[in-house]
Amino acid sequence: MAVELNLLTVLPGFPGGGPRVAWWRGGAQRRAWLLASLAPSTAFQAVPSPANAGEDKLMPSLPPIRPEDEVLAKERRGAGTFDAPAAEGPDPSLFEYALRLGDDSLILGQRLSEWTGHAPSVEVDLSLANMALDLIGQATHFLNYAGEVEGKARDGDALAFHRDVLDFRNCMLVEQPNGDFAQTMARQFLFSTWQKMLFQHLTGSTDTFIASVAAKAVKEVTYHQELAQEWVIRLGDGTDESRRRMQDGLEWNWRFVPELFEMDELAIEAASRGVAPDLTAFRGDYELAVRSVIEEAALDLPQSQRPILGGRRGHHSEHLGHLLCTMQFLPAPIRMRHGSLGPEARRGGASLVGACKRSGS
Amino acid sequence: MPKDWPLWEVFVRSKGGLSHRHVGSVHAPDPEIALRHARDTYTRRMEGVSLWVVPSASIIASDPSEDAAMFDPAEDKIYRHPTFYNIPDHIKHI
C-alpha cells in the first residue's frame, strides 16, 4: 500500500484546488478498491458462527445490525479512512499566484497615492487618487483570498502591512518611483495595458473567485489604460519639454516590461491548471498596442534593454523598501498597541524596522 | 499648468429619463481629457449615467448689470401662473 500511495503523490501535473479534491476522492476510491482486491480472499468467505447462524442468510459471518449500531454509523459518517472527504489543505501555488495579483495592485496603488496633493492640477490629483483606490480595492480582494488559501489566519491587512520586502511578489514595474508626471503615466500605460489583457483572460479562470474579481476589475483597468494612453499621446505629441519627459519616462520603465510576460515555474503551473492564462498568448497583442500608441504619440520606440527580472521571487529594486517603509509605518504600531496581533504578525511588525533601516530612512 | 488650460462646464445626468444638470466645472487641455476630468471629479460616487462637458467660453450668459430689465418685469405678472385662475366646478379632469 505504501508503494501505491507514493506513486500517486509523485505523479506529475495533478490538478489542484477544487479539481484536486475530486481527484483525491477518486484516488481514495481506487485505493479502497485496490485494497479490497488485494485482501486475502478468505477474509470475505462466509464462516457461519454458531450464534448468528440462520439470522442473515446473505452475510452469515456478520453479526446482526442493532439499532444503536445504526445511530453510531450515522454519527460517524465520513469518519472512515477511505470515505472521508480529502482535506482541503493549503495550496501553496495558488497562494503565491494570488499574492502576485494582489501585490501588483497594492504596490501600484500605493505609488499612485503618493501623488495625492502634488499632482499638476486638482483634476489630475483626483484621477490619480481614483486609480489608486481602484487598485487598492483589487488588492484587498486578492490578498484576502491569498490569506484564505494559505489557511494561517492572515487576512489582506496582515499580508499588506506585516510582510517584509522579500515576501512581496509584485513585478518590478509597479514599484518604480513616480518620477515626474510623464514617468508616472509611462509606467501606468505599460502596466495597465498589460493588466487589462491579463484580467480579460482571468475572467475565464477555473478559479471562480479570481474570475469574478477580474470581471469587476477589468472595467476599472480599461479606464486606467485609456487615461494613461491619452496622456502618453498628449505629452509625447505636445511641447518639446513634454515629449522629452515622456520619452525619458518610457526609457526608464522599458526594462521592466519583459518581467510582465515571464513564464516561470509557478506561472506555467497556474496556466496548466487553467487558473491563469499563458502570458505569452497575449504578448504579441501587447506589443502591438504599445507600439501603436508610441507611434501616435510621435515618440521613439525605446531600444530593447537588458530585462530586469526577479520581483516575482522577491528580488526587488531598492525602491520597494522605501515604499513599504511609508506604507507599513502607521498600521504596525497602532495595531500592535491594541494587542490584536498574533506572534506571527508581530514578527512582521518587527521586521518592518529592519526594512526602514535597510532603506536608510 | 491649469492656468493654461481652458475651463469646461460639466453637466451630469443622474439617471435615465432625467435631464443633464449643471454640477460644476473642470480645467482640461482638450475635450477628451475634459470628459475624463469630469468623470473623475463629479461621478466618483455613482452620481451619474451620462456626462456633458461644454467649453465655458461657449456659454452666452445674461449680463448681471441688466438684471432689472431682464427679470423684474415678470415679478407682477401673477396671472402667468396657472394657479391664478379659478377652475369652474363643472370642469373635470384638470
Short mmCIF file of C-alpha atoms in Angstrom, two decimals:
data_model
loop_
_atom_site.label_atom_id
_atom_site.label_comp_id
_atom_site.label_asym_id
_atom_site.label_seq_id
_atom_site.Cartn_x
_atom_site.Cartn_y
_atom_site.Cartn_z
CA MET A 1 0.00 0.00 0.00
CA ALA A 2 2.81 2.40 0.87
CA VAL A 3 4.28 1.99 -2.57
CA GLU A 4 0.93 2.66 -4.18
CA LEU A 5 0.43 5.89 -2.19
CA ASN A 6 3.88 7.21 -3.01
CA LEU A 7 3.34 6.55 -6.67
CA LEU A 8 0.15 8.56 -6.61
CA THR A 9 1.62 11.53 -4.82
CA VAL A 10 4.60 11.86 -7.13
CA LEU A 11 2.53 11.73 -10.31
CA PRO A 12 3.36 14.98 -12.13
CA GLY A 13 0.82 17.60 -13.02
CA PHE A 14 -2.02 16.52 -10.78
CA PRO A 15 -4.70 19.18 -10.75
CA GLY A 16 -5.08 21.34 -7.65
CA GLY A 17 -7.79 23.44 -5.98
CA GLY A 18 -11.34 22.22 -6.48
CA PRO A 19 -10.49 19.64 -9.10
CA ARG A 20 -7.70 18.27 -6.92
CA VAL A 21 -10.14 17.36 -4.17
CA ALA A 22 -12.26 15.43 -6.61
CA TRP A 23 -9.17 13.75 -7.92
CA TRP A 24 -8.09 12.63 -4.46
CA ARG A 25 -11.53 11.31 -3.76
CA GLY A 26 -11.26 9.29 -6.90
CA GLY A 27 -7.87 8.15 -5.70
CA ALA A 28 -9.31 7.12 -2.37
CA GLN A 29 -11.93 5.04 -4.08
CA ARG A 30 -9.34 3.46 -6.30
CA ARG A 31 -7.18 2.68 -3.32
CA ALA A 32 -10.14 1.22 -1.47
CA TRP A 33 -10.93 -0.94 -4.41
CA LEU A 34 -7.29 -1.96 -4.70
CA LEU A 35 -7.15 -2.84 -1.05
CA ALA A 36 -10.24 -4.98 -1.38
CA SER A 37 -8.90 -6.78 -4.40
CA LEU A 38 -5.55 -7.41 -2.74
CA ALA A 39 -7.03 -8.66 0.52
CA PRO A 40 -6.77 -12.38 1.10
CA SER A 41 -9.84 -13.89 -0.43
CA THR A 42 -10.55 -15.87 2.73
CA ALA A 43 -11.43 -12.70 4.60
CA PHE A 44 -14.69 -12.46 2.72
CA GLN A 45 -15.60 -16.11 2.90
CA ALA A 46 -18.69 -16.87 4.82
CA VAL A 47 -17.81 -18.50 8.06
CA PRO A 48 -21.05 -19.26 9.87
CA SER A 49 -20.77 -18.54 13.54
CA PRO A 50 -22.96 -20.59 15.81
CA ALA A 51 -24.54 -17.55 17.47
CA ASN A 52 -25.80 -15.89 14.31
CA ALA A 53 -26.37 -18.91 12.12
CA GLY A 54 -29.55 -18.58 10.14
CA GLU A 55 -30.27 -14.94 11.11
CA ASP A 56 -28.85 -13.45 7.96
CA LYS A 57 -28.55 -15.74 5.03
CA LEU A 58 -26.66 -13.26 2.86
CA MET A 59 -23.84 -12.39 5.23
CA PRO A 60 -23.80 -15.11 7.80
CA SER A 61 -20.32 -14.10 9.01
CA LEU A 62 -21.51 -10.69 10.29
CA PRO A 63 -23.40 -10.07 13.50
CA PRO A 64 -26.89 -8.59 13.07
CA ILE A 65 -27.10 -4.77 12.93
CA ARG A 66 -28.54 -3.41 16.16
CA PRO A 67 -30.37 -0.02 16.36
CA GLU A 68 -27.54 1.51 18.42
CA ASP A 69 -25.11 0.49 15.67
CA GLU A 70 -27.17 2.43 13.18
CA VAL A 71 -27.08 5.54 15.39
CA LEU A 72 -23.33 5.16 15.72
CA ALA A 73 -22.91 4.72 11.98
CA LYS A 74 -24.91 7.88 11.36
CA GLU A 75 -22.77 9.87 13.78
CA ARG A 76 -19.54 8.61 12.35
CA ARG A 77 -20.47 9.04 8.71
CA GLY A 78 -17.46 10.27 6.78
CA ALA A 79 -15.05 9.40 9.54
CA GLY A 80 -13.70 6.26 7.95
CA THR A 81 -10.27 6.07 6.39
CA PHE A 82 -11.45 5.88 2.82
CA ASP A 83 -14.82 7.54 2.75
CA ALA A 84 -13.67 10.77 4.43
CA PRO A 85 -13.55 13.73 2.09
CA ALA A 86 -9.99 14.73 1.29
CA ALA A 87 -8.97 17.62 3.50
CA GLU A 88 -8.67 20.89 1.59
CA GLY A 89 -5.15 21.68 2.60
CA PRO A 90 -3.35 24.89 1.75
CA ASP A 91 -2.48 25.30 -1.90
CA PRO A 92 0.94 26.98 -1.94
CA SER A 93 0.99 27.75 -5.63
CA LEU A 94 -2.48 29.31 -5.63
CA PHE A 95 -1.42 31.36 -2.60
CA GLU A 96 1.64 32.60 -4.46
CA TYR A 97 -0.37 33.40 -7.57
CA ALA A 98 -2.97 35.37 -5.61
CA LEU A 99 -0.10 37.25 -3.95
CA ARG A 100 1.28 38.22 -7.35
CA LEU A 101 -2.06 39.65 -8.43
CA GLY A 102 -2.65 41.37 -5.10
CA ASP A 103 0.85 42.80 -4.72
CA ASP A 104 0.88 44.26 -8.24
CA SER A 105 -2.27 46.21 -7.48
CA LEU A 106 -1.29 47.10 -3.92
CA ILE A 107 2.14 48.49 -4.71
CA LEU A 108 0.99 50.48 -7.74
CA GLY A 109 -1.96 51.79 -5.73
CA GLN A 110 0.42 52.95 -3.01
CA ARG A 111 2.74 54.54 -5.57
CA LEU A 112 -0.10 56.46 -7.20
CA SER A 113 -1.42 57.65 -3.86
CA GLU A 114 1.93 59.40 -3.31
CA TRP A 115 0.69 61.93 -5.87
CA THR A 116 -2.22 62.99 -3.72
CA GLY A 117 -1.91 66.72 -3.14
CA HIS A 118 1.05 67.00 -5.54
CA ALA A 119 -0.50 66.43 -8.97
CA PRO A 120 -0.33 69.11 -11.69
CA SER A 121 -3.98 70.07 -11.10
CA VAL A 122 -6.80 69.17 -8.74
CA GLU A 123 -8.49 67.21 -11.54
CA VAL A 124 -5.38 65.14 -12.22
CA ASP A 125 -4.99 64.69 -8.48
CA LEU A 126 -8.43 63.10 -8.40
CA SER A 127 -7.72 60.95 -11.47
CA LEU A 128 -4.62 59.52 -9.83
CA ALA A 129 -6.32 59.01 -6.48
CA ASN A 130 -9.25 57.26 -8.17
CA MET A 131 -6.88 54.87 -9.91
CA ALA A 132 -5.03 54.25 -6.68
CA LEU A 133 -8.29 53.40 -4.92
CA ASP A 134 -9.35 51.02 -7.69
CA LEU A 135 -6.03 49.23 -7.41
CA ILE A 136 -6.09 49.03 -3.62
CA GLY A 137 -9.63 47.64 -3.85
CA GLN A 138 -8.40 44.88 -6.16
CA ALA A 139 -5.50 44.21 -3.82
CA THR A 140 -7.90 43.83 -0.89
CA HIS A 141 -9.80 41.11 -2.73
CA PHE A 142 -6.74 39.25 -3.95
CA LEU A 143 -4.82 39.44 -0.67
CA ASN A 144 -7.80 38.41 1.45
CA TYR A 145 -8.18 35.46 -0.88
CA ALA A 146 -4.47 34.65 -0.65
CA GLY A 147 -4.80 34.66 3.14
CA GLU A 148 -7.78 32.32 2.93
CA VAL A 149 -5.94 29.94 0.62
CA GLU A 150 -2.90 29.99 2.86
CA GLY A 151 -5.01 28.99 5.84
CA LYS A 152 -2.81 30.61 8.50
CA ALA A 153 -5.38 33.15 9.67
CA ARG A 154 -3.74 36.04 7.83
CA ASP A 155 -6.10 38.46 6.11
CA GLY A 156 -5.39 41.06 3.44
CA ASP A 157 -4.30 43.62 6.03
CA ALA A 158 -1.85 41.23 7.63
CA LEU A 159 -0.38 40.40 4.24
CA ALA A 160 -0.17 44.04 3.16
CA PHE A 161 1.17 45.53 6.37
CA HIS A 162 3.08 42.73 8.03
CA ARG A 163 5.22 41.24 5.32
CA ASP A 164 8.76 42.25 4.66
CA VAL A 165 10.15 43.27 1.30
CA LEU A 166 11.48 39.80 0.37
CA ASP A 167 7.98 38.34 0.72
CA PHE A 168 6.38 40.67 -1.81
CA ARG A 169 5.59 39.13 -5.19
CA ASN A 170 4.78 42.19 -7.31
CA CYS A 171 6.53 42.84 -10.60
CA MET A 172 9.34 45.40 -10.57
CA LEU A 173 7.49 47.84 -12.83
CA VAL A 174 4.88 48.84 -10.25
CA GLU A 175 7.41 49.66 -7.53
CA GLN A 176 9.40 52.07 -9.71
CA PRO A 177 9.43 55.65 -8.45
CA ASN A 178 6.87 58.14 -9.77
CA GLY A 179 9.48 60.49 -11.20
CA ASP A 180 7.64 63.29 -12.94
CA PHE A 181 4.07 63.09 -14.21
CA ALA A 182 5.27 61.75 -17.57
CA GLN A 183 7.23 58.92 -15.96
CA THR A 184 4.20 58.02 -13.84
CA MET A 185 1.97 57.94 -16.92
CA ALA A 186 4.51 55.89 -18.89
CA ARG A 187 4.54 53.32 -16.08
CA GLN A 188 0.76 53.39 -15.88
CA PHE A 189 0.37 52.93 -19.61
CA LEU A 190 2.81 50.00 -19.77
CA PHE A 191 1.26 48.32 -16.74
CA SER A 192 -2.45 48.96 -17.34
CA THR A 193 -2.23 47.78 -20.93
CA TRP A 194 -0.82 44.50 -19.60
CA GLN A 195 -3.17 44.27 -16.62
CA LYS A 196 -6.22 44.85 -18.79
CA MET A 197 -5.25 41.97 -21.09
CA LEU A 198 -4.41 39.77 -18.11
CA PHE A 199 -7.76 40.44 -16.41
CA GLN A 200 -9.64 39.84 -19.65
CA HIS A 201 -8.07 36.38 -19.72
CA LEU A 202 -8.57 35.86 -15.99
CA THR A 203 -12.35 36.28 -16.33
CA GLY A 204 -12.18 32.75 -17.74
CA SER A 205 -10.07 31.37 -14.89
CA THR A 206 -11.00 27.98 -13.46
CA ASP A 207 -10.70 29.66 -10.07
CA THR A 208 -14.13 31.23 -9.75
CA PHE A 209 -13.05 33.80 -7.16
CA ILE A 210 -10.19 35.13 -9.26
CA ALA A 211 -12.51 35.12 -12.29
CA SER A 212 -15.14 37.20 -10.50
CA VAL A 213 -12.65 39.79 -9.20
CA ALA A 214 -11.12 40.05 -12.66
CA ALA A 215 -14.56 40.58 -14.21
CA LYS A 216 -15.17 43.55 -11.92
CA ALA A 217 -11.64 44.92 -12.15
CA VAL A 218 -11.34 44.74 -15.91
CA LYS A 219 -13.72 47.72 -16.21
CA GLU A 220 -11.59 49.77 -13.83
CA VAL A 221 -8.38 48.83 -15.57
CA THR A 222 -9.84 49.61 -19.00
CA TYR A 223 -10.35 53.17 -17.79
CA HIS A 224 -6.81 53.33 -16.36
CA GLN A 225 -5.42 52.14 -19.65
CA GLU A 226 -7.37 54.70 -21.66
CA LEU A 227 -6.47 57.57 -19.38
CA ALA A 228 -2.78 56.69 -19.36
CA GLN A 229 -2.82 56.24 -23.12
CA GLU A 230 -4.40 59.68 -23.61
CA TRP A 231 -1.67 61.25 -21.51
CA VAL A 232 1.14 59.39 -23.27
CA ILE A 233 -0.18 60.67 -26.59
CA ARG A 234 -0.68 64.25 -25.36
CA LEU A 235 2.68 64.56 -23.65
CA GLY A 236 4.53 62.75 -26.46
CA ASP A 237 2.88 64.83 -29.14
CA GLY A 238 2.94 68.03 -27.09
CA THR A 239 5.71 70.52 -26.47
CA ASP A 240 9.44 69.81 -26.74
CA GLU A 241 9.66 69.55 -22.97
CA SER A 242 6.68 67.22 -22.56
CA ARG A 243 7.97 65.00 -25.37
CA ARG A 244 11.42 64.78 -23.79
CA ARG A 245 9.92 63.92 -20.41
CA MET A 246 7.59 61.26 -21.82
CA GLN A 247 10.42 59.70 -23.83
CA ASP A 248 12.56 59.59 -20.67
CA GLY A 249 9.66 58.07 -18.75
CA LEU A 250 9.27 55.30 -21.30
CA GLU A 251 13.02 54.63 -21.37
CA TRP A 252 13.08 54.39 -17.57
CA ASN A 253 10.27 51.84 -17.37
CA TRP A 254 11.03 49.87 -20.53
CA ARG A 255 13.41 47.32 -18.99
CA PHE A 256 10.70 46.14 -16.58
CA VAL A 257 8.26 45.10 -19.30
CA PRO A 258 9.72 41.64 -20.09
CA GLU A 259 9.08 40.56 -16.49
CA LEU A 260 5.34 41.01 -17.06
CA PHE A 261 5.48 38.11 -19.53
CA GLU A 262 7.89 35.88 -17.64
CA MET A 263 6.59 32.32 -17.56
CA ASP A 264 8.37 30.86 -14.55
CA GLU A 265 7.54 27.53 -12.98
CA LEU A 266 4.62 28.91 -10.99
CA ALA A 267 3.12 30.73 -13.97
CA ILE A 268 3.38 27.57 -16.05
CA GLU A 269 1.70 25.53 -13.33
CA ALA A 270 -1.08 28.09 -12.89
CA ALA A 271 -1.61 28.10 -16.64
CA SER A 272 -1.70 24.30 -16.81
CA ARG A 273 -4.44 24.30 -14.17
CA GLY A 274 -6.38 26.95 -16.03
CA VAL A 275 -6.10 29.34 -13.05
CA ALA A 276 -4.08 31.83 -15.09
CA PRO A 277 -3.55 32.41 -18.78
CA ASP A 278 -0.38 31.60 -20.65
CA LEU A 279 1.17 35.08 -20.67
CA THR A 280 2.90 34.51 -23.99
CA ALA A 281 -0.56 34.18 -25.57
CA PHE A 282 -1.11 37.96 -25.49
CA ARG A 283 2.43 39.24 -25.69
CA GLY A 284 2.03 39.93 -29.41
CA ASP A 285 -1.17 41.90 -28.80
CA TYR A 286 0.54 43.85 -26.05
CA GLU A 287 3.50 44.82 -28.20
CA LEU A 288 1.17 45.85 -30.99
CA ALA A 289 -0.95 48.00 -28.67
CA VAL A 290 2.09 49.70 -27.09
CA ARG A 291 3.77 50.25 -30.41
CA SER A 292 0.70 51.89 -31.97
CA VAL A 293 0.30 54.33 -29.07
CA ILE A 294 4.00 55.22 -29.15
CA GLU A 295 3.64 55.86 -32.85
CA GLU A 296 0.56 58.02 -32.39
CA ALA A 297 2.40 59.95 -29.69
CA ALA A 298 5.25 60.59 -32.14
CA LEU A 299 7.65 59.03 -29.63
CA ASP A 300 10.57 56.72 -30.36
CA LEU A 301 10.22 53.06 -29.53
CA PRO A 302 12.83 52.55 -26.78
CA GLN A 303 15.78 50.33 -27.61
CA SER A 304 15.43 46.92 -26.03
CA GLN A 305 17.30 46.91 -22.75
CA ARG A 306 18.56 44.13 -20.58
CA PRO A 307 15.39 42.85 -18.90
CA ILE A 308 15.25 43.13 -15.12
CA LEU A 309 13.57 40.11 -13.55
CA GLY A 310 13.13 38.79 -10.05
CA GLY A 311 10.19 40.63 -8.46
CA ARG A 312 8.03 37.51 -8.61
CA ARG A 313 10.63 35.72 -6.49
CA GLY A 314 11.03 38.56 -4.02
CA HIS A 315 14.14 40.12 -5.53
CA HIS A 316 13.12 43.75 -5.68
CA SER A 317 14.71 47.06 -6.53
CA GLU A 318 15.77 49.30 -3.67
CA HIS A 319 12.63 51.40 -4.19
CA LEU A 320 10.24 48.85 -2.69
CA GLY A 321 11.81 49.02 0.78
CA HIS A 322 11.22 52.78 0.91
CA LEU A 323 7.66 52.37 -0.28
CA LEU A 324 6.90 49.74 2.36
CA CYS A 325 8.51 51.90 4.99
CA THR A 326 5.91 54.58 4.34
CA MET A 327 3.02 52.21 3.79
CA GLN A 328 3.65 49.96 6.76
CA PHE A 329 4.85 52.51 9.28
CA LEU A 330 1.43 53.53 10.57
CA PRO A 331 -0.51 50.25 10.78
CA ALA A 332 2.16 48.28 12.59
CA PRO A 333 2.49 50.33 15.79
CA ILE A 334 -1.23 51.14 16.00
CA ARG A 335 -2.37 47.58 15.64
CA MET A 336 0.29 46.28 17.95
CA ARG A 337 -0.68 48.78 20.62
CA HIS A 338 -4.17 47.33 20.59
CA GLY A 339 -2.65 43.91 21.01
CA SER A 340 -4.80 42.44 18.26
CA LEU A 341 -1.94 40.62 16.62
CA GLY A 342 -0.63 37.12 17.00
CA PRO A 343 3.06 36.30 17.26
CA GLU A 344 3.30 35.76 13.50
CA ALA A 345 2.14 39.28 12.69
CA ARG A 346 4.29 40.73 15.47
CA ARG A 347 7.30 39.32 13.73
CA GLY A 348 6.12 41.10 10.56
CA GLY A 349 5.87 44.33 12.51
CA ALA A 350 9.32 43.92 13.94
CA SER A 351 10.86 43.20 10.56
CA LEU A 352 9.43 46.48 9.37
CA VAL A 353 12.04 48.22 11.44
CA GLY A 354 14.62 46.24 9.53
CA ALA A 355 13.15 47.40 6.23
CA CYS A 356 13.34 51.04 7.36
CA LYS A 357 16.93 50.67 8.48
CA ARG A 358 17.91 49.00 5.26
CA SER A 359 16.36 51.70 3.15
CA GLY A 360 18.23 54.27 5.18
CA SER A 361 15.31 56.35 6.40
CA MET B 1 -0.45 74.10 -15.56
CA PRO B 2 -4.22 74.54 -15.09
CA LYS B 3 -3.94 78.25 -15.66
CA ASP B 4 -3.12 77.44 -19.29
CA TRP B 5 -5.99 75.00 -19.58
CA PRO B 6 -9.43 76.23 -20.65
CA LEU B 7 -12.41 75.84 -18.36
CA TRP B 8 -15.24 73.39 -19.12
CA GLU B 9 -18.72 73.31 -17.63
CA VAL B 10 -19.85 69.87 -16.51
CA PHE B 11 -23.40 68.51 -16.78
CA VAL B 12 -24.43 65.18 -15.26
CA ARG B 13 -27.50 63.07 -15.96
CA SER B 14 -28.11 61.38 -12.65
CA LYS B 15 -30.33 58.65 -14.11
CA GLY B 16 -32.05 57.69 -17.30
CA GLY B 17 -35.04 59.95 -18.10
CA LEU B 18 -33.79 62.96 -16.15
CA SER B 19 -32.16 65.88 -17.86
CA HIS B 20 -28.48 66.79 -17.52
CA ARG B 21 -27.87 69.17 -14.66
CA HIS B 22 -25.01 71.60 -14.25
CA VAL B 23 -22.74 70.40 -11.43
CA GLY B 24 -19.56 72.46 -11.75
CA SER B 25 -16.53 72.95 -13.93
CA VAL B 26 -13.08 71.48 -14.64
CA HIS B 27 -9.88 72.60 -16.25
CA ALA B 28 -8.61 70.44 -19.11
CA PRO B 29 -6.47 70.84 -22.20
CA ASP B 30 -9.00 69.34 -24.64
CA PRO B 31 -12.50 67.79 -24.86
CA GLU B 32 -11.46 64.15 -24.23
CA ILE B 33 -9.45 64.98 -21.14
CA ALA B 34 -12.22 67.35 -20.02
CA LEU B 35 -14.65 64.45 -20.10
CA ARG B 36 -12.25 62.27 -18.10
CA HIS B 37 -11.64 65.02 -15.58
CA ALA B 38 -15.37 65.50 -15.25
CA ARG B 39 -15.78 61.77 -14.67
CA ASP B 40 -13.02 61.69 -12.07
CA THR B 41 -14.21 64.84 -10.31
CA TYR B 42 -18.01 64.63 -10.37
CA THR B 43 -19.06 60.96 -10.76
CA ARG B 44 -16.90 59.27 -8.15
CA ARG B 45 -19.88 58.31 -6.02
CA MET B 46 -22.28 56.95 -8.63
CA GLU B 47 -23.74 60.39 -9.31
CA GLY B 48 -24.32 59.88 -12.97
CA VAL B 49 -25.02 57.78 -16.04
CA SER B 50 -24.13 60.40 -18.65
CA LEU B 51 -21.83 63.40 -18.87
CA TRP B 52 -21.64 66.56 -20.97
CA VAL B 53 -18.75 68.97 -21.00
CA VAL B 54 -19.09 72.34 -22.68
CA PRO B 55 -16.34 74.91 -23.14
CA SER B 56 -17.24 77.63 -20.66
CA ALA B 57 -16.38 80.20 -23.33
CA SER B 58 -19.23 78.83 -25.47
CA ILE B 59 -21.86 79.72 -22.92
CA ILE B 60 -23.65 83.01 -23.59
CA ALA B 61 -24.68 84.41 -20.24
CA SER B 62 -27.07 87.22 -19.35
CA ASP B 63 -25.45 90.41 -18.14
CA PRO B 64 -25.86 90.79 -14.35
CA SER B 65 -25.95 94.60 -14.73
CA GLU B 66 -29.12 94.23 -16.81
CA ASP B 67 -30.88 92.06 -14.26
CA ALA B 68 -33.61 94.61 -13.70
CA ALA B 69 -34.61 94.89 -17.33
CA MET B 70 -34.32 91.12 -17.84
CA PHE B 71 -36.16 89.75 -14.84
CA ASP B 72 -38.09 92.39 -12.89
CA PRO B 73 -40.99 92.77 -15.37
CA ALA B 74 -42.05 89.17 -14.67
CA GLU B 75 -42.49 89.92 -10.97
CA ASP B 76 -46.05 91.35 -11.07
CA LYS B 77 -47.44 89.07 -13.79
CA ILE B 78 -49.01 86.62 -11.40
CA TYR B 79 -51.67 85.76 -13.99
CA ARG B 80 -48.94 83.87 -15.84
CA HIS B 81 -49.13 81.18 -13.17
CA PRO B 82 -51.89 78.61 -13.75
CA THR B 83 -52.81 78.80 -10.06
CA PHE B 84 -54.04 82.38 -10.64
CA TYR B 85 -57.23 81.06 -12.29
CA ASN B 86 -60.22 79.55 -10.51
CA ILE B 87 -61.34 76.37 -12.15
CA PRO B 88 -65.11 76.27 -12.68
CA ASP B 89 -66.79 73.41 -10.80
CA HIS B 90 -68.16 71.71 -13.93
CA ILE B 91 -64.66 71.30 -15.43
CA LYS B 92 -63.40 67.81 -14.64
CA HIS B 93 -60.11 66.06 -15.11
CA ILE B 94 -57.81 69.02 -14.72
#
